[in-house]
Coordinates of C-alpha atoms in Angstrom, one line a residue:
Chain B
M1 CA -53.0 -0.3 -72.8
R2 CA -53.6 2.2 -74.8
A3 CA -54.4 1.5 -78.3
G4 CA -51.1 1.0 -80.8
D5 CA -49.0 -0.3 -77.7
A6 CA -47.2 -3.2 -77.9
P7 CA -47.4 -6.4 -75.7
G8 CA -44.0 -5.5 -74.5
M9 CA -44.3 -1.8 -73.4
A10 CA -46.8 -2.3 -71.1
E11 CA -44.8 -4.7 -69.8
A12 CA -42.1 -2.4 -69.3
R13 CA -44.1 0.2 -68.1
R14 CA -45.9 -2.3 -65.1
V15 CA -41.3 -2.7 -64.3
Q16 CA -40.5 0.7 -63.8
L17 CA -43.7 1.9 -62.2
A18 CA -43.1 -1.1 -59.8
A19 CA -39.3 -0.2 -59.8
L20 CA -41.1 3.9 -58.5
L21 CA -43.5 2.3 -56.2
A22 CA -40.4 0.1 -54.6
A23 CA -38.9 3.1 -54.1
G24 CA -40.5 4.8 -51.9
R25 CA -41.0 2.9 -49.7
P26 CA -38.6 1.1 -46.5
N27 CA -36.7 -1.6 -47.1
P28 CA -39.7 -4.2 -45.3
W29 CA -36.9 -6.7 -43.7
P30 CA -35.9 -5.0 -41.0
R31 CA -39.5 -4.9 -40.1
R32 CA -40.6 -8.3 -40.8
A33 CA -37.3 -10.0 -38.6
W34 CA -38.8 -7.6 -35.8
A35 CA -41.9 -9.1 -36.8
V36 CA -41.1 -13.1 -36.7
L37 CA -38.6 -11.5 -33.3
A38 CA -42.5 -10.8 -31.6
V39 CA -44.2 -13.9 -32.8
A40 CA -41.8 -16.5 -31.5
V41 CA -41.2 -14.4 -28.0
L42 CA -45.2 -14.3 -28.3
V43 CA -44.7 -17.9 -28.7
Y44 CA -43.0 -19.1 -26.2
A45 CA -44.3 -16.9 -23.6
A46 CA -47.2 -18.5 -24.0
F47 CA -45.9 -22.7 -23.5
A48 CA -44.0 -20.2 -20.7
V49 CA -46.8 -18.8 -18.5
E50 CA -49.1 -22.3 -19.6
L51 CA -50.9 -21.1 -21.4
I52 CA -51.6 -23.5 -24.2
G53 CA -51.7 -27.0 -22.4
P54 CA -53.8 -28.6 -19.5
K55 CA -53.5 -25.7 -17.1
F56 CA -55.9 -23.1 -19.0
V57 CA -57.6 -26.1 -20.2
N58 CA -58.4 -27.3 -16.3
G59 CA -58.7 -24.0 -14.8
L60 CA -62.2 -23.4 -17.6
P61 CA -64.5 -24.7 -15.6
R62 CA -63.6 -23.8 -12.5
L63 CA -63.4 -20.2 -14.1
A64 CA -67.1 -20.9 -15.0
G65 CA -67.9 -22.6 -12.1
A66 CA -66.6 -19.2 -10.0
A67 CA -68.8 -17.5 -12.6
A68 CA -72.0 -18.9 -11.8
M69 CA -71.4 -19.0 -8.0
M70 CA -71.4 -15.1 -8.2
L71 CA -75.1 -15.0 -9.0
P72 CA -77.3 -14.4 -7.6
P73 CA -75.3 -11.5 -6.4
K74 CA -75.7 -11.7 -2.6
G75 CA -75.2 -9.8 1.0
W76 CA -77.3 -6.1 0.5
Q77 CA -78.3 -6.2 4.5
H78 CA -74.5 -4.9 4.4
L79 CA -75.5 -2.7 1.3
P80 CA -75.1 0.9 3.5
E81 CA -71.4 -0.2 4.7
W82 CA -70.6 -1.0 1.1
L83 CA -71.8 2.3 -0.2
W84 CA -70.6 4.2 2.1
A85 CA -67.1 2.5 1.0
L86 CA -67.0 3.3 -2.1
A87 CA -67.8 6.9 -0.9
E88 CA -64.4 6.7 0.5
T89 CA -63.5 5.2 -2.5
V90 CA -64.7 8.1 -4.7
A91 CA -63.3 10.9 -2.0
M92 CA -59.9 9.0 -2.7
A93 CA -59.8 10.0 -6.4
F94 CA -60.9 13.1 -5.6
L95 CA -58.3 14.5 -3.7
G96 CA -55.4 12.1 -5.0
T97 CA -56.6 13.9 -8.8
L98 CA -56.5 17.6 -7.1
L99 CA -53.2 16.6 -5.0
G100 CA -51.5 15.5 -7.5
A101 CA -52.5 18.0 -10.2
A102 CA -51.6 21.1 -7.9
A103 CA -48.6 19.5 -7.4
A104 CA -48.2 18.7 -11.0
V105 CA -48.4 22.4 -12.3
P106 CA -44.8 23.8 -11.1
L107 CA -43.7 20.3 -11.9
G108 CA -45.0 20.1 -15.1
F109 CA -43.9 24.1 -16.2
A110 CA -40.4 23.4 -14.3
S111 CA -40.5 20.6 -17.0
A112 CA -41.6 21.7 -20.0
R113 CA -38.5 22.9 -22.7
N114 CA -39.6 26.4 -23.5
T115 CA -40.4 27.6 -20.3
L116 CA -37.2 26.1 -18.1
K117 CA -34.9 27.2 -20.5
L118 CA -31.7 25.4 -18.7
R119 CA -31.5 22.2 -20.1
A120 CA -30.0 20.5 -17.3
L121 CA -32.8 21.7 -14.6
Q122 CA -34.8 21.1 -16.8
F123 CA -34.3 17.5 -18.0
G124 CA -33.3 16.3 -13.7
F125 CA -37.3 17.8 -13.1
R126 CA -38.9 15.7 -16.3
R127 CA -36.7 12.2 -15.1
F128 CA -38.3 13.9 -11.1
A129 CA -41.5 13.2 -12.7
D130 CA -41.2 10.3 -14.4
S131 CA -39.2 8.6 -11.4
L132 CA -42.5 9.4 -9.8
R133 CA -44.8 7.0 -12.4
S134 CA -42.3 3.8 -12.3
L135 CA -43.7 2.8 -9.1
D136 CA -47.6 1.8 -9.1
H137 CA -50.2 3.3 -7.0
L138 CA -50.4 0.0 -4.8
I139 CA -46.4 0.3 -3.8
W140 CA -47.1 4.0 -2.9
A141 CA -50.0 2.7 -1.7
I142 CA -48.2 0.2 0.9
V143 CA -45.2 3.0 2.1
F144 CA -48.0 5.9 3.0
V145 CA -49.9 2.9 5.1
R146 CA -46.4 2.3 7.1
A147 CA -46.5 6.0 7.9
V148 CA -49.5 7.5 8.0
G149 CA -51.8 4.7 8.8
L150 CA -54.8 2.1 7.7
G151 CA -57.2 3.8 6.2
P152 CA -58.2 6.5 2.6
L153 CA -55.1 9.2 3.3
A154 CA -52.5 6.6 2.4
G155 CA -54.5 5.6 -0.7
I156 CA -54.4 9.4 -1.2
M157 CA -50.9 9.9 -0.7
A158 CA -50.8 6.7 -3.4
I159 CA -52.6 8.6 -6.2
A160 CA -51.5 12.3 -5.7
I161 CA -47.9 11.1 -5.5
V162 CA -47.9 9.1 -9.3
D163 CA -50.1 11.5 -10.6
A164 CA -47.7 14.6 -10.2
G165 CA -45.5 12.2 -12.2
T166 CA -47.8 11.5 -14.7
L167 CA -49.5 14.9 -14.9
A168 CA -47.2 17.1 -14.8
K169 CA -45.8 14.6 -17.6
L170 CA -48.8 15.5 -19.4
F171 CA -48.5 19.4 -18.9
S172 CA -45.3 19.9 -20.2
E173 CA -46.0 18.1 -23.0
A174 CA -48.9 20.3 -23.6
M175 CA -47.0 22.9 -23.3
E176 CA -44.1 22.4 -25.5
N177 CA -46.5 21.3 -28.2
A178 CA -48.1 25.3 -27.9
D179 CA -48.0 27.3 -30.5
P180 CA -45.2 30.1 -30.2
K181 CA -46.5 32.4 -31.7
P182 CA -48.6 33.5 -29.3
L183 CA -46.2 33.8 -27.1
D184 CA -44.6 35.9 -29.2
G185 CA -47.2 38.6 -29.9
V186 CA -47.6 38.8 -26.1
R187 CA -43.9 39.3 -25.2
S188 CA -43.9 42.3 -28.6
T189 CA -46.6 44.1 -26.5
G190 CA -43.3 44.4 -23.6
A191 CA -45.7 42.3 -21.0
S192 CA -43.6 41.1 -18.4
G193 CA -42.6 36.8 -18.3
A194 CA -45.0 35.9 -16.0
E195 CA -48.0 37.7 -18.3
T196 CA -46.5 36.3 -21.2
I197 CA -47.2 33.1 -20.0
R198 CA -50.7 33.8 -18.2
W199 CA -52.1 35.0 -22.0
G200 CA -49.5 33.8 -24.1
L201 CA -49.3 30.0 -23.1
L202 CA -51.8 29.0 -20.1
A203 CA -54.5 30.2 -22.2
Q204 CA -53.7 27.9 -25.0
V205 CA -53.1 24.6 -22.4
L206 CA -55.4 25.5 -20.0
P207 CA -58.4 23.3 -21.6
N208 CA -56.0 20.9 -22.3
M209 CA -54.9 20.2 -18.9
L210 CA -58.0 20.3 -17.7
A211 CA -59.0 17.4 -19.7
S212 CA -55.8 15.3 -18.6
T213 CA -57.3 16.3 -15.0
L214 CA -60.6 14.5 -15.6
Y215 CA -59.3 12.3 -17.3
M216 CA -56.8 10.7 -14.8
W217 CA -59.6 11.5 -11.9
E218 CA -61.9 9.1 -13.8
S219 CA -58.5 6.2 -14.8
N220 CA -58.0 6.8 -10.8
T221 CA -61.2 5.9 -10.3
R222 CA -60.9 2.2 -11.4
S223 CA -57.0 2.4 -9.5
A224 CA -58.5 3.7 -6.0
T225 CA -61.0 0.4 -6.0
I226 CA -57.6 -1.7 -5.2
L227 CA -56.4 0.2 -3.3
G228 CA -57.8 -1.0 0.0
I229 CA -56.6 -5.0 -0.8
V230 CA -52.6 -2.8 1.0
G231 CA -54.6 -2.0 4.1
A232 CA -55.1 2.1 2.1
G233 CA -59.1 2.3 2.3
G234 CA -62.2 2.1 0.4
I235 CA -64.5 -0.5 -0.9
G236 CA -60.8 -2.5 -1.8
Y237 CA -60.4 -4.0 1.6
Q238 CA -64.0 -4.5 1.6
L239 CA -64.2 -6.8 -1.8
S240 CA -60.6 -8.6 -1.3
D241 CA -62.2 -9.6 2.1
R242 CA -64.7 -11.6 0.1
L243 CA -62.9 -12.5 -2.5
R244 CA -60.5 -14.1 -0.3
V245 CA -63.0 -16.3 1.0
Y246 CA -64.7 -16.8 -2.4
D247 CA -67.3 -15.9 -1.6
W248 CA -68.8 -15.1 -4.2
G249 CA -72.0 -14.1 -3.8
E250 CA -70.9 -11.1 -1.9
A251 CA -68.2 -10.2 -4.0
S252 CA -70.3 -9.9 -7.2
T253 CA -72.6 -7.8 -5.3
I254 CA -69.1 -5.3 -4.6
I255 CA -68.1 -5.2 -8.4
L256 CA -71.9 -3.8 -9.5
L257 CA -71.1 -1.1 -6.6
I258 CA -67.7 -0.1 -8.6
L259 CA -69.3 -1.1 -12.3
G260 CA -71.6 1.7 -11.2
A261 CA -70.3 3.9 -9.3
V262 CA -67.4 4.4 -12.2
Y263 CA -69.4 4.3 -14.9
V264 CA -71.2 7.4 -13.5
I265 CA -67.6 9.0 -12.7
D266 CA -67.2 8.0 -16.9
F267 CA -70.4 9.9 -17.4
V268 CA -69.5 12.6 -15.9
S269 CA -65.9 13.6 -16.9
A270 CA -67.3 13.0 -20.7
R271 CA -69.8 15.6 -20.0
L272 CA -67.5 17.8 -18.2
R273 CA -64.2 17.6 -21.3
R274 CA -67.2 17.7 -23.7
S275 CA -68.0 21.2 -22.2
L276 CA -64.3 22.3 -21.9
I277 CA -64.2 21.8 -26.0
R278 CA -67.0 23.1 -26.8
G279 CA -66.8 26.4 -24.6
G280 CA -63.2 27.1 -23.5
Chain Y
M1 CA -65.7 40.5 -40.7
P2 CA -64.9 42.4 -44.0
A3 CA -61.3 43.6 -43.8
T4 CA -62.6 47.8 -43.2
A5 CA -64.3 46.8 -40.1
L6 CA -60.9 46.2 -38.6
H7 CA -59.3 49.8 -39.1
A8 CA -62.9 51.3 -37.7
A9 CA -63.0 54.3 -35.7
A10 CA -65.2 54.4 -33.4
P11 CA -66.0 49.8 -32.5
R12 CA -69.8 48.8 -34.1
P13 CA -72.8 49.6 -31.6
G14 CA -73.1 47.0 -29.0
L15 CA -69.5 45.6 -29.4
T16 CA -68.3 47.1 -26.3
E17 CA -71.8 45.6 -24.2
A18 CA -71.3 42.6 -26.2
L19 CA -68.2 41.7 -25.2
L20 CA -69.1 43.3 -21.8
A21 CA -71.4 41.5 -20.9
E22 CA -69.7 37.7 -22.8
R23 CA -67.1 38.7 -19.9
R24 CA -68.9 38.6 -17.8
R25 CA -70.8 35.7 -18.0
R26 CA -67.6 34.0 -18.3
R27 CA -66.5 35.2 -15.0
S28 CA -69.9 34.0 -13.5
R29 CA -69.8 30.7 -15.3
A30 CA -66.0 30.8 -13.6
A31 CA -67.0 31.8 -9.9
V32 CA -69.7 28.8 -9.7
A33 CA -66.7 25.9 -11.4
A34 CA -64.6 27.6 -8.5
S35 CA -67.4 26.8 -5.2
V36 CA -68.3 23.7 -7.0
L37 CA -64.9 23.0 -7.0
A38 CA -64.6 24.0 -3.0
A39 CA -67.4 22.3 -2.1
A40 CA -67.0 19.3 -4.1
T41 CA -62.8 19.4 -2.9
L42 CA -64.8 19.8 1.4
L43 CA -67.3 16.7 0.9
A44 CA -64.8 14.6 -0.2
A45 CA -61.9 15.3 2.7
S46 CA -64.5 15.1 5.4
V47 CA -65.9 11.5 3.6
G48 CA -62.3 10.8 3.2
G49 CA -61.0 11.1 6.1
F50 CA -58.2 13.9 5.0
D51 CA -56.4 15.1 8.3
P52 CA -53.7 17.5 6.5
V53 CA -52.2 17.5 10.7
R54 CA -51.5 14.1 10.8
L55 CA -50.0 13.7 7.0
I56 CA -48.1 16.4 8.3
A57 CA -46.8 15.5 11.5
R58 CA -46.4 11.3 9.9
L59 CA -44.5 12.2 6.8
P60 CA -41.3 12.1 8.3
R61 CA -42.0 8.6 8.4
V62 CA -42.3 8.3 5.0
G63 CA -38.7 9.4 4.2
E64 CA -37.5 6.4 7.5
F65 CA -39.1 4.2 5.8
L66 CA -37.8 4.7 2.5
D67 CA -34.7 5.3 4.3
L68 CA -34.6 1.4 5.5
L69 CA -34.7 0.5 2.4
V70 CA -30.6 0.6 1.4
P71 CA -28.4 -0.8 3.5
P72 CA -25.1 1.6 4.7
I73 CA -23.2 1.4 1.9
R74 CA -19.2 2.1 3.3
A75 CA -18.0 4.7 1.3
G76 CA -14.0 2.7 1.4
H77 CA -16.6 -0.9 0.2
V78 CA -18.8 0.3 -2.3
I79 CA -19.2 -2.6 -4.4
E80 CA -19.2 -5.6 -1.1
D81 CA -21.7 -4.0 0.2
V82 CA -23.8 -3.4 -2.8
G83 CA -23.1 -6.4 -4.1
E84 CA -24.0 -7.6 -0.7
W85 CA -27.1 -5.5 -1.3
Y86 CA -28.0 -8.0 -4.1
W87 CA -27.2 -10.9 -3.3
G88 CA -30.4 -12.5 -4.9
L89 CA -29.8 -10.2 -8.4
G90 CA -29.2 -13.3 -10.2
K91 CA -32.8 -14.4 -9.1
W92 CA -34.5 -11.1 -9.6
L93 CA -33.8 -10.9 -12.7
R94 CA -35.4 -13.9 -13.9
L95 CA -39.1 -12.3 -12.5
L96 CA -38.0 -9.2 -13.7
A97 CA -37.9 -11.0 -17.1
D98 CA -40.9 -13.5 -16.3
T99 CA -43.6 -10.1 -15.4
L100 CA -41.8 -8.6 -18.6
L101 CA -42.9 -11.2 -21.3
M102 CA -46.3 -11.4 -18.5
A103 CA -46.9 -7.7 -20.6
F104 CA -46.2 -8.6 -23.4
L105 CA -48.2 -11.5 -23.8
A106 CA -50.9 -10.1 -22.4
T107 CA -51.0 -6.8 -23.9
A108 CA -50.6 -9.3 -26.8
L109 CA -54.4 -11.3 -26.7
G110 CA -55.9 -8.1 -25.4
T111 CA -55.5 -6.0 -28.0
A112 CA -56.6 -8.7 -30.3
G113 CA -59.5 -9.1 -28.6
G114 CA -59.8 -5.2 -28.2
A115 CA -59.2 -5.2 -31.7
L116 CA -62.0 -7.5 -33.6
L117 CA -64.8 -6.2 -30.5
S118 CA -64.0 -2.3 -31.8
F119 CA -65.7 -2.6 -35.1
P120 CA -68.7 -3.7 -32.7
A121 CA -68.4 -1.3 -30.7
A122 CA -68.3 1.3 -32.9
A123 CA -71.7 3.1 -33.9
N124 CA -70.7 3.7 -37.9
L125 CA -69.5 0.3 -38.6
T126 CA -71.4 -2.0 -36.2
P127 CA -73.3 -4.4 -37.7
G128 CA -75.7 -3.5 -35.4
P129 CA -78.2 -2.5 -32.3
V130 CA -77.8 -5.4 -30.7
A131 CA -73.8 -6.6 -31.2
Y132 CA -73.3 -2.6 -30.5
W133 CA -75.1 -2.4 -27.3
I134 CA -73.4 -6.0 -26.3
S135 CA -69.6 -5.7 -27.4
R136 CA -70.1 -2.0 -25.1
R137 CA -71.0 -3.4 -22.3
L138 CA -68.2 -6.4 -22.4
L139 CA -65.6 -3.7 -23.1
E140 CA -67.4 -1.2 -19.7
F141 CA -67.2 -4.6 -17.6
A142 CA -63.5 -6.2 -18.6
R143 CA -62.2 -1.9 -18.2
A144 CA -63.8 -1.6 -14.7
V145 CA -62.7 -4.0 -13.2
P146 CA -59.3 -3.7 -11.9
D147 CA -57.3 -6.6 -13.2
L148 CA -55.7 -7.4 -8.9
V149 CA -60.0 -8.1 -8.8
F150 CA -59.0 -10.3 -12.4
A151 CA -56.3 -11.6 -10.6
I152 CA -58.3 -13.1 -7.3
V153 CA -60.2 -14.9 -9.5
F154 CA -58.0 -16.7 -12.3
V155 CA -55.9 -17.4 -8.9
F156 CA -58.1 -19.6 -8.1
A157 CA -59.9 -21.4 -11.2
F158 CA -56.2 -21.7 -12.9
G159 CA -53.7 -22.1 -9.8
L160 CA -50.8 -19.8 -8.5
G161 CA -48.6 -18.6 -11.2
P162 CA -48.0 -16.4 -14.4
L163 CA -50.9 -17.3 -16.2
A164 CA -53.4 -16.3 -13.6
G165 CA -51.8 -12.9 -13.7
V166 CA -51.4 -12.4 -18.0
L167 CA -54.9 -13.8 -18.6
A168 CA -55.9 -11.0 -15.7
I169 CA -54.1 -8.1 -17.6
A170 CA -54.9 -9.5 -20.7
V171 CA -58.8 -8.7 -20.7
H172 CA -58.4 -5.3 -18.5
T173 CA -56.1 -4.4 -21.2
L174 CA -59.0 -6.1 -23.9
G175 CA -61.6 -3.3 -22.3
A176 CA -59.3 -1.0 -22.0
Q177 CA -58.2 -1.4 -26.0
G178 CA -61.1 -1.8 -27.0
K179 CA -62.8 1.4 -26.2
L180 CA -60.5 3.1 -27.0
F181 CA -59.6 1.5 -31.5
A182 CA -63.5 1.8 -30.7
E183 CA -64.0 5.2 -30.5
A184 CA -60.5 6.2 -33.3
N185 CA -62.7 3.7 -35.6
E186 CA -65.7 6.2 -34.5
N187 CA -63.6 9.1 -36.0
I188 CA -62.8 7.7 -38.7
D189 CA -63.8 9.7 -43.1
M190 CA -66.2 7.5 -44.6
R191 CA -66.2 7.5 -47.9
P192 CA -63.2 5.1 -48.5
C193 CA -65.6 2.7 -46.9
E194 CA -68.2 3.7 -49.2
G195 CA -65.6 3.4 -51.6
V196 CA -64.3 0.3 -51.1
R197 CA -68.7 -0.9 -50.6
A198 CA -69.3 0.8 -54.2
A199 CA -66.5 -1.0 -55.9
G200 CA -68.3 -4.2 -54.1
G201 CA -66.6 -4.9 -51.4
S202 CA -67.0 -6.9 -48.6
P203 CA -67.0 -5.5 -45.9
R204 CA -63.6 -7.5 -44.4
E205 CA -62.0 -6.3 -47.5
E206 CA -63.8 -3.0 -45.8
I207 CA -62.4 -3.4 -42.9
V208 CA -59.2 -3.8 -44.6
H209 CA -58.9 -1.8 -47.2
A210 CA -60.8 1.7 -45.5
V211 CA -61.3 1.2 -41.6
L212 CA -57.5 0.3 -40.8
P213 CA -55.2 2.3 -42.4
Q214 CA -56.9 5.3 -41.0
V215 CA -56.9 4.0 -37.2
L216 CA -53.5 1.5 -37.4
P217 CA -51.1 4.4 -36.4
N218 CA -53.4 5.2 -33.5
W219 CA -54.1 1.9 -32.7
I220 CA -50.4 1.4 -32.3
S221 CA -49.8 4.3 -30.5
F222 CA -52.2 3.7 -28.2
T223 CA -50.6 -0.1 -27.6
F224 CA -47.3 1.6 -26.7
W225 CA -48.9 2.8 -23.9
R226 CA -50.4 0.4 -22.5
F227 CA -47.9 -2.1 -23.1
E228 CA -45.9 1.2 -20.2
V229 CA -48.8 0.3 -18.0
N230 CA -49.1 -3.5 -19.0
V231 CA -45.3 -3.7 -17.1
R232 CA -46.5 -1.8 -13.5
S233 CA -49.2 -4.1 -13.6
A234 CA -47.4 -6.7 -14.1
T235 CA -45.5 -5.8 -11.6
I236 CA -48.0 -6.1 -9.2
I237 CA -50.1 -8.7 -9.5
G238 CA -48.0 -11.0 -8.2
F239 CA -49.6 -10.3 -4.5
V240 CA -51.6 -12.1 -5.2
G241 CA -50.1 -15.1 -6.4
A242 CA -50.2 -14.5 -10.1
G243 CA -46.9 -14.3 -10.9
G244 CA -44.4 -12.0 -11.3
I245 CA -41.7 -10.5 -9.2
G246 CA -44.5 -8.6 -7.1
L247 CA -45.1 -12.1 -5.3
E248 CA -41.7 -12.0 -3.9
L249 CA -41.4 -8.2 -3.4
Y250 CA -44.8 -8.4 -1.4
E251 CA -43.4 -11.6 0.7
S252 CA -40.1 -9.2 2.1
L253 CA -42.3 -6.6 2.4
R254 CA -44.3 -9.1 5.0
L255 CA -40.9 -10.4 6.9
S256 CA -39.6 -6.9 7.5
Y257 CA -36.8 -7.7 4.9
Y258 CA -36.2 -4.1 4.1
D259 CA -32.7 -4.5 1.8
D260 CA -34.7 -6.9 -0.4
V261 CA -37.5 -4.8 -0.9
G262 CA -35.5 -1.6 -1.5
A263 CA -33.3 -3.3 -3.9
I264 CA -36.3 -5.2 -5.6
L265 CA -38.7 -2.0 -6.2
L266 CA -34.4 0.0 -7.4
I267 CA -34.0 -2.7 -10.4
V268 CA -37.9 -2.4 -10.5
A269 CA -37.7 1.3 -11.7
C270 CA -35.5 1.4 -13.5
T271 CA -36.6 -1.2 -15.6
V272 CA -39.7 0.2 -16.2
F273 CA -38.7 3.8 -16.8
A274 CA -36.1 2.2 -19.4
I275 CA -39.1 0.0 -20.9
D276 CA -40.6 3.9 -21.5
W277 CA -37.7 5.8 -22.7
A278 CA -37.3 2.7 -25.7
S279 CA -41.1 2.8 -25.3
E280 CA -41.8 6.1 -26.7
A281 CA -38.5 5.9 -28.7
L282 CA -40.8 3.6 -30.7
R283 CA -44.0 4.5 -30.8
G284 CA -42.8 7.2 -33.0
R285 CA -41.6 5.8 -35.1
V286 CA -43.4 2.2 -35.6
A287 CA -46.2 5.4 -36.0
E288 CA -44.7 7.1 -38.5
G289 CA -43.6 4.5 -40.6
S290 CA -47.5 2.7 -40.6
A291 CA -48.6 5.6 -41.6
R292 CA -46.5 6.4 -44.8
A293 CA -46.4 2.2 -45.4

């Protein structure tokens, strides 16, 4: 408060300031109503799935029992077989990502607003990409197991299909977010359409596209570890088999192997992504 | 570089050579990368049993299978035929609502846990190296084990039903969100934190007044995205008996009720479509609102 101000003046100034602050903020009530609704649905859901209740409490000792039986990890004599299955899983994720990314490049161009000017066609391609990724890997894996038989080939195709959709979306978003000025610059030198895209657009978005692909590779390695549950190859078959007969010791060894593989892939991918950002 | 250098008639001595050398370096690097990629692809193809001949020969079967999923619909009787196809619509919609509820609850639980663990797991905010190490390993474990594996274990512990599915998706979400949140925490500007500390603020006040305002927009957009992912997971977690529409789908597949499989897949795909679309529309608005408030 400044010296000489009457107390009433200070009060008036405070009210004025509060009014100014309030005017800059959106009306808080709609947000509060949404928050209350969300909490109410959460509480209802917690009761509906019996998270709050005896089912949860009674299960905890059984969970602790299963965890205790996982130690020590057993079944090291199966190691060669499991390592081979793990290699198959990593290979599935790698090939699936590669095929998916290859398909996503044209699909991405076709579903970006600044590379395909025909809006109706562009919209159709984007929705097509969305529909590819709207079903989980596991569902596509079932479809491909029926078509190409048991084994990793079905897993590769399942990953490739979902990835084509996901990466096409990511690629097209990267293209739409690219700065249009370099494109104008290249076009002003008399370059053709293809040259404009190569030097104006691709030069900007290629590091981004590669980073997204590497990220999907990591994520797919984790997804691929379970595709074996439906017969689509890899370590998932061994794991679900051990879990189904409650062989906790061997299951925990397989989980440790998966953790190791995921760790290595994450590390390699993070290193590659960092060098992409640095070196272009 | 001074502006006049751009107008100089002759390039700086050695510049052309330097540029050419740079180009050679880049080209040789690209060649090395391409050959590594090619070698890795060949290796993966042989390990993964990738057989293009079999693939092409069998690919028409995908079409045949997809064709099985839709029953014949006669031109004059579209409403009756579709009605018969969707004979179980009421049951399926109820299961679908369960599935969405599971995804919602699991996202909320997992995000809350991940948010709590993201502070000790961020190198700049952690109370000590031990807390950092433990929280990082916990997050890695929760993230690297697929939710379907957690679901099998939880079905053993908690019995059949959606509880196991919710917990499984929640644990996986905790790991995924915790890692992303911790990365967001590590990228903040530390000056507001120093300001709060200089004013005598506690660690809790530091987080509320200096960290959260910076990371919340990112956190919110990660959470919407995770919800979309979890809706997909919740549709299949029932394969192992952990609730939702997955069990119904799995049973129909096992019993070869292909019309039912097709009907369920179509409503699942439409729901995921609608959720993605709504979430995308909301994500931008909510993240923007929280950045402003």
